[in-house]
XYZ file of C-alpha atoms in Angstrom:
413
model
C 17.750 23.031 18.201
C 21.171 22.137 16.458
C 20.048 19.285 14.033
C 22.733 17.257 12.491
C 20.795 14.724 11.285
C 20.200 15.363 7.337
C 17.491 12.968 7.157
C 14.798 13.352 4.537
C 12.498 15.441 6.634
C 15.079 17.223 8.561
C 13.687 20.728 7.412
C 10.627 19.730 8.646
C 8.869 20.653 12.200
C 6.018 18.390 13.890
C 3.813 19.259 17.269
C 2.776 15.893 18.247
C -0.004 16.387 20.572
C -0.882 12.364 20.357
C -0.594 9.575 22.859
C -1.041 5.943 23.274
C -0.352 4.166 19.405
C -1.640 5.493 16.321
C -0.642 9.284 16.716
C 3.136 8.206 18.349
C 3.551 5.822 15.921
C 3.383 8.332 12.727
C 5.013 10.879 14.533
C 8.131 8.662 15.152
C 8.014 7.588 11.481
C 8.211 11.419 10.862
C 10.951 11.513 13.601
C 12.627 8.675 12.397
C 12.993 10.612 8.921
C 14.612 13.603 10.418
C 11.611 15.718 11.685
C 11.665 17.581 14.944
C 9.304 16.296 16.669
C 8.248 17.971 20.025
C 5.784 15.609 22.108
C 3.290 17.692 24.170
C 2.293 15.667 27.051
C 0.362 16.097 30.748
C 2.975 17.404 33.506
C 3.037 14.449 36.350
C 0.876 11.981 34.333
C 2.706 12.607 30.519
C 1.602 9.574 27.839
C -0.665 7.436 29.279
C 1.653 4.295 28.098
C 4.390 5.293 30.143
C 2.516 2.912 32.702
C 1.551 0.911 30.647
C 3.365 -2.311 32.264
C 4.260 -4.584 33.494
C 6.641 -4.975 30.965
C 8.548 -2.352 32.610
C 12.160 -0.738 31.486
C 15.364 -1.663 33.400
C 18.120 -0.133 35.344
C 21.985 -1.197 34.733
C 21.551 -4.002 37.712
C 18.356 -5.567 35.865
C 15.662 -4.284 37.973
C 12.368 -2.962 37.086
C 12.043 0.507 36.893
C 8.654 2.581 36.903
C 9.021 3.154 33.169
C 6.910 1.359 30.721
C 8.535 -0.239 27.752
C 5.449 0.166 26.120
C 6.113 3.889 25.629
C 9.618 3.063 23.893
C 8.191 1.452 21.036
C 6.764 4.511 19.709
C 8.157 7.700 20.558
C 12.294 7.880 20.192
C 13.544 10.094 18.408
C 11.360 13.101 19.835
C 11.412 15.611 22.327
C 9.162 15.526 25.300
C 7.500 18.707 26.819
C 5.223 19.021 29.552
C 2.453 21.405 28.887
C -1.303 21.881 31.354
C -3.672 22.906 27.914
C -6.729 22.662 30.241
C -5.124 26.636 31.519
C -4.687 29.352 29.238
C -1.080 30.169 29.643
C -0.834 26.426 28.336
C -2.777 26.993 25.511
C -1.263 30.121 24.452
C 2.602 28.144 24.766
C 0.934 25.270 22.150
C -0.626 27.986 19.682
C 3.050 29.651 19.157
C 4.554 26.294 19.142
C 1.840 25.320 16.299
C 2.702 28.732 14.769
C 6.291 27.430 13.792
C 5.166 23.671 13.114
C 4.666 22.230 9.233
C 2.596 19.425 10.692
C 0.166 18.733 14.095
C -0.870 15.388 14.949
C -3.622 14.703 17.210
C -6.157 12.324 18.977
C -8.208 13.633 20.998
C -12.215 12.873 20.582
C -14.135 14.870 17.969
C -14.291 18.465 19.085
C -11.803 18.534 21.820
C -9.411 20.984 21.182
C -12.033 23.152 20.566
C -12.594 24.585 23.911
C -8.828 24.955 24.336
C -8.210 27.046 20.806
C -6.237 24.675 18.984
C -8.384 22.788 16.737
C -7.945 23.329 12.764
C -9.884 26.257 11.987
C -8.437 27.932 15.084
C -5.027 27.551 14.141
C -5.526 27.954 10.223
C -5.882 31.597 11.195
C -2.845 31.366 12.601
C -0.736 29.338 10.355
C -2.186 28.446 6.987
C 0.725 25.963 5.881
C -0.262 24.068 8.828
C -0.400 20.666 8.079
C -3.156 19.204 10.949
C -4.090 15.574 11.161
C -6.785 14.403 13.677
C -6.785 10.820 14.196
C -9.755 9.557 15.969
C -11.806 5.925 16.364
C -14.835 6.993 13.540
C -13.950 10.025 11.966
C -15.068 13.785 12.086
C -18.577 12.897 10.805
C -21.243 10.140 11.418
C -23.301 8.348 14.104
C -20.381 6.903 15.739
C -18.152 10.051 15.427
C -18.303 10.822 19.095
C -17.457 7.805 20.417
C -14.040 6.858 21.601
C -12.604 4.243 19.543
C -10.248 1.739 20.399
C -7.878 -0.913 18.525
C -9.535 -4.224 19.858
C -12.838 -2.341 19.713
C -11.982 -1.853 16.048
C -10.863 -5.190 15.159
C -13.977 -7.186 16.207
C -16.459 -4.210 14.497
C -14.081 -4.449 11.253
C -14.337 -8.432 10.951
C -11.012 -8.642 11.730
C -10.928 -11.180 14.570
C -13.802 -12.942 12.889
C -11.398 -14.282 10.422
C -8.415 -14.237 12.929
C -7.865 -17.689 14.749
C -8.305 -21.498 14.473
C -11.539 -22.433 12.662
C -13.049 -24.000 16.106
C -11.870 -21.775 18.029
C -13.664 -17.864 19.405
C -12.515 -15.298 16.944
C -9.009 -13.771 17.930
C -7.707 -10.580 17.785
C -4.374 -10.472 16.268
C -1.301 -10.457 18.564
C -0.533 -6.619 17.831
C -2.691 -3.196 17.946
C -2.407 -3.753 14.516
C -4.959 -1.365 13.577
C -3.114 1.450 15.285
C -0.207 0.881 14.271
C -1.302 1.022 10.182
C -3.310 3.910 11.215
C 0.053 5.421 11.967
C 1.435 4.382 8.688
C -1.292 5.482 6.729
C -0.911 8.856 8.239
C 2.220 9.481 7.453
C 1.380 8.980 3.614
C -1.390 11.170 3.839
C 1.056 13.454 5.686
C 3.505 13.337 2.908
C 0.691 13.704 0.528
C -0.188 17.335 2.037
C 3.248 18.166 2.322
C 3.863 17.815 -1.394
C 0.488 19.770 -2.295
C 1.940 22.208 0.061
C 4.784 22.813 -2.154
C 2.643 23.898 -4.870
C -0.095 25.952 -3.077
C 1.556 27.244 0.074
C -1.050 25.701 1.728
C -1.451 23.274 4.497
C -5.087 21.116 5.209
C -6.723 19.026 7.429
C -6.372 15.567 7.274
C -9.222 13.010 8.856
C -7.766 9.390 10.231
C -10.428 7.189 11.377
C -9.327 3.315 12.947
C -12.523 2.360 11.851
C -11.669 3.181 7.943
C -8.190 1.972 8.308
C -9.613 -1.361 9.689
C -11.492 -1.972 7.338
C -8.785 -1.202 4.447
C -6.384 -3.732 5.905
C -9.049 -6.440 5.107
C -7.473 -6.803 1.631
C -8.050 -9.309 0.023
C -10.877 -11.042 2.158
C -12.976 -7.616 1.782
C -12.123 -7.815 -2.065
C -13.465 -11.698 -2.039
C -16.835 -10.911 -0.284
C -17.553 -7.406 -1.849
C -17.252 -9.539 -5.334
C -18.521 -12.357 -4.405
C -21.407 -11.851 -0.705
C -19.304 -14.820 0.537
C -18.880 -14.412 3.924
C -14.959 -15.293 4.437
C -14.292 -17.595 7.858
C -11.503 -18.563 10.126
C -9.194 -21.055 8.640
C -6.266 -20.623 10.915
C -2.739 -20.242 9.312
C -3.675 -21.571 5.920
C -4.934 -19.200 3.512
C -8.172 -18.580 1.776
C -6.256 -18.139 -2.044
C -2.989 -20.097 -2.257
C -2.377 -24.092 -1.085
C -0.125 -25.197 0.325
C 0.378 -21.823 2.428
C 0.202 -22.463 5.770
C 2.302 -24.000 8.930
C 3.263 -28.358 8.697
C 3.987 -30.395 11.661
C 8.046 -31.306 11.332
C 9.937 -34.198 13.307
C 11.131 -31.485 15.748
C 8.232 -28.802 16.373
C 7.066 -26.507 12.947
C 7.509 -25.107 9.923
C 6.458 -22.573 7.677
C 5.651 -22.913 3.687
C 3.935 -20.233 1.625
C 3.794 -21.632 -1.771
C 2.566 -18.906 -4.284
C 2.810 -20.843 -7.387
C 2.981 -23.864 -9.412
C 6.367 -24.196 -10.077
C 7.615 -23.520 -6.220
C 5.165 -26.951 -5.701
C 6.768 -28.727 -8.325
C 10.031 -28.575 -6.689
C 8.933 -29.101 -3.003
C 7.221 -32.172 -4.350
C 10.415 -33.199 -5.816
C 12.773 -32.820 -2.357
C 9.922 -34.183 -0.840
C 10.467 -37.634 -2.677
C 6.929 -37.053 -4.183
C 7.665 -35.509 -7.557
C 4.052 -37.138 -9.027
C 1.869 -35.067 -6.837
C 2.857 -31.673 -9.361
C 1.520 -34.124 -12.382
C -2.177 -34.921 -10.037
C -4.895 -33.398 -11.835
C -6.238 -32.662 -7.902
C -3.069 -30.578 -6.948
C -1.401 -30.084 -10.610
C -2.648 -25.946 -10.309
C -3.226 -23.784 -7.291
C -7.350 -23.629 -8.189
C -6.781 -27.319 -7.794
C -4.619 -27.517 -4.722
C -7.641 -24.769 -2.928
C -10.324 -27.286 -3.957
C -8.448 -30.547 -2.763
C -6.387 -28.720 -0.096
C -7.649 -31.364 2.864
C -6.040 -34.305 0.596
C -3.320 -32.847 -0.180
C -2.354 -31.173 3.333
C -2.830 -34.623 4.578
C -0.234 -36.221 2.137
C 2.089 -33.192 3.092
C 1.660 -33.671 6.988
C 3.131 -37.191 6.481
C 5.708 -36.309 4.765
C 6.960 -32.756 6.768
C 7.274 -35.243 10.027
C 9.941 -37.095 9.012
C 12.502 -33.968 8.989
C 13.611 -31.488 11.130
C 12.415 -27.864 10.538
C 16.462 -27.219 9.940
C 16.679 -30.393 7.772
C 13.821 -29.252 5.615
C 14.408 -25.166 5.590
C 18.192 -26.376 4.367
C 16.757 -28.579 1.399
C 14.079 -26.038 -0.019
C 16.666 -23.075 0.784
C 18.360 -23.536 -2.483
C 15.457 -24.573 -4.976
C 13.426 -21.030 -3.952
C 10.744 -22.275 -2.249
C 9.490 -19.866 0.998
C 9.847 -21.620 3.638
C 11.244 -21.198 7.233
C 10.907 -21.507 11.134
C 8.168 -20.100 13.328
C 9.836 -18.619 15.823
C 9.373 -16.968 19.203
C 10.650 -13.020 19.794
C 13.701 -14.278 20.876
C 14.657 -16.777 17.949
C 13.563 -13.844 15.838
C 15.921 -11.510 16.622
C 19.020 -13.786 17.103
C 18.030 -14.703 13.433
C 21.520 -13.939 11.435
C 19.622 -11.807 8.589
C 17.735 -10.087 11.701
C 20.906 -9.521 12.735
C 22.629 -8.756 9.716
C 20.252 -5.962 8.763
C 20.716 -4.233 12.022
C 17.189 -4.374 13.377
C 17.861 -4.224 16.663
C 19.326 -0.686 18.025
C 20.242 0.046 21.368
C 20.194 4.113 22.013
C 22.099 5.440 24.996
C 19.682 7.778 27.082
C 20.516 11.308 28.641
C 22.889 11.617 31.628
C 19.976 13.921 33.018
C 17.557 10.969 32.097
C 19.742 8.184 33.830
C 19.693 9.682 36.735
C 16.289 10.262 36.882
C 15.107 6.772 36.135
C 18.214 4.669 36.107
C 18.068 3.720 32.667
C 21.266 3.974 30.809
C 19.634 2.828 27.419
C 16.674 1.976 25.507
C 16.528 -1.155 22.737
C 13.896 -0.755 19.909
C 13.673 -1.697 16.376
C 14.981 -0.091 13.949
C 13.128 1.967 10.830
C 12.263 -0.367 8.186
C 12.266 3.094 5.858
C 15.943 2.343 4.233
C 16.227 5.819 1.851
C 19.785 5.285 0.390
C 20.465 8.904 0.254
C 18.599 10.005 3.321
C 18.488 7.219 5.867
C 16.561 7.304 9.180
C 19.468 7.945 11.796
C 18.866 7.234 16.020
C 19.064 10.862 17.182
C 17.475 9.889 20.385
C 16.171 7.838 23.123
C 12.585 7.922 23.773
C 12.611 10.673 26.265
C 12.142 10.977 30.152
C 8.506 13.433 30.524
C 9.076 16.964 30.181
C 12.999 16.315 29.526
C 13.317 18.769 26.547
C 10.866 21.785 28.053
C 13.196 24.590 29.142
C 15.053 23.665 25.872
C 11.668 24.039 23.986
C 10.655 27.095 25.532
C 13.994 28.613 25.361
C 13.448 28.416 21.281
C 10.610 30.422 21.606
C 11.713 32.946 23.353
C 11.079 32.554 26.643
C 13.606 33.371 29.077
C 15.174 31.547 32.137
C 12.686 33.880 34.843
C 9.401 33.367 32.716
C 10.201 29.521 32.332
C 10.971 29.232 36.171
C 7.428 31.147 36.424
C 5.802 28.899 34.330
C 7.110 25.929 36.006
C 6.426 27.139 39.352
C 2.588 27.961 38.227
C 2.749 24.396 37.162
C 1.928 25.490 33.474
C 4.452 23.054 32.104
């Protein structure tokens, strides 16, 4: 492939052989940094989220089209191959593929590439710089190794959604597959990790990604506050367990957001609030003070944040730097001007091949928060239609147009 893009990791090969969330979404990271990633997915069925709707993508004249949007939020920037592993000729296309790759990313359950040949210590053989990264619900090892795993499932079993929600209300898991999606993150850093040790031994290594640790990792600070203290932390809803007043306050219009962090931020909202002797209250003077009184003083506030308008009140605490802003739905989010401003919304135009296939003339997703000022993340590509990129794929390793047509007609790929 002719790669133009001079991202950080354009030098840098990846055989993504992940679906769903947690594998897509560190091998578009990689992607989004220049990689070239090929996605290896089912012929007919491909990624199990491209049905993943309704929402569904749509064509120039607004209509749904059979393509879940669900898909696009994790995989642009790649190129899509359709490959059967489950026959041999399939298996023996992914081994030479994995035999040019820095880096493979899977999730597949504990053991399962082993019947097919391309799990680790088959393809170590084969490629010792290999960089291979299984991400799975448990891990390689322990009692719960073999079972799938699952972000929701996750969440509850972490103690997530026991501290996610109102305080009266059922626990509630969070409005994202969050733990996927940090998953992802986190394996990209250990990704990066094993590339740089790479550079000094020549060697690649396997790298074990478990939901379940990750989960339980995110927890911060409310696993640092019971593992130091065997207090059990509860659901408090928007305010938080450490900082007052940090939480969401009724306005004359709808809602607002404050996240005080400190003493001196309260000081001046107390003072545009017209209640400058609140900062001098021994019950609210410090933050310790504020967590221990924080019913009183929330009341106080709540009278007070009704008698303005979110704008009215986001305007006066704008200029005295103290956080606080809107709480907004998707669409108020990204018609926000510094939303807009930072270009977080990009639009990519999609093949003609692909638009004719589906009727989709372009994909919107958001943009790489990764902002490298030498090496920026550049939009190479549209998430791809399935297979789109296999004769291209196969073509680079050296199959010609007759065994590709023979493969195809097999239904190999």
């Amino acid at each position: 492939m002719t790669n133009e893009n001079q991202g950080a990791l354009s030098h840098i090969k990846v055989l993504d052989l992940s679906r769903v969330l947690a594998g897509p979404w560190c091998t578009q990271m990689l992607a989004d940094l220049g990689a070239d990633v090929i996605k290896v997915e089912r012929p007919v069925v491909g990624d199990d989220t491209r049905h993943w709707g309704p929402p569904f993508l749509q064509d120039a004249d607004g209509n749904n089209t059979e393509q879940a949007s669900y898909y696009a939020a994790c995989n642009r920037n790649k190129r899509s191959i359709t490959i059967d592993m489950a026959r041999p000729e399939g298996q023996a296309l992914i081994r030479k593929l994995a035999l040019q790759s820095d880096i493979l990313v899977e999730n597949f359950k504990v053991g399962g590439l082993v019947q097919y040949g391309l799990d680790y210590a088959t393809l170590k053989q084969l490629n010792p710089r290999l960089i291979y990264c299984s991400i799975t619900g448990f891990g390689q090892d322990g009692p719960y190794a073999e079972r799938a795993g699952y972000d929701l499932m996750i969440q509850a079993m972490t103690g997530l959604m026991s501290i996610t929600g109102q305080a009266e209300a059922p626990p509630t898991r969070v409005g994202v597959a969050v733990v996927d999606v940090f998953t992802g993150v986190y394996a990209t850093s250990a990704i990066l990790a094993a590339l740089e040790v790479r550079h000094r031994t020549g060697l690649g290594q396997s790298i074990d990604m478990a939901l379940l640790d990750v989960g339980m990792a995110v927890l911060a600070n409310q696993s640092a506050g019971f593992l130091n203290t065997g207090q059990v932390p509860l659901r408090q809803g928007n305010s938080h367990p450490s900082l007052v007043p940090y939480q969401d306050f009724e306005t004359l219009d709808g809602a607002m957001l404050l996240a005080i962090g400190n003493d001196g931020q309260f000081a001046r909202f107390c003072a545009v609030a017209g209640h400058a002797e609140w900062a001098q209250d021994a019950r609210f003077a410090t933050n310790t003070a504020r967590v221990r009184n924080r019913r009183e003083l929330v009341e106080h506030m709540q009278a007070v944040t009704r008698t303005r308008s979110t704008a009215q009140w986001i305007t006066a605490l704008e200029d005295k730097a103290v956080p606080c802003g809107p709480i907004n739905t998707l669409d108020q989010a990204f018609a926000d001007a510094q939303v807009q401003h930072r270009g977080l919304k990009v639009t990519q135009s999609v093949s003609p091949a692909a638009q004719a296939q589906t009727g989709v003339a372009a994909i919107a997703s958001v943009a790489s928060p990764l902002r490298l000022g030498s090496n920026p993340p550049v939009q190479r590509n549209a998430p791809p239609m399935l297979g789109e990129h296999t004769c291209e794929v196969l073509a680079e390793l050296g199959l010609d147009a007759a065994q590709i047509k023979g493969l195809q007609a097999a239904q190999v790929v």
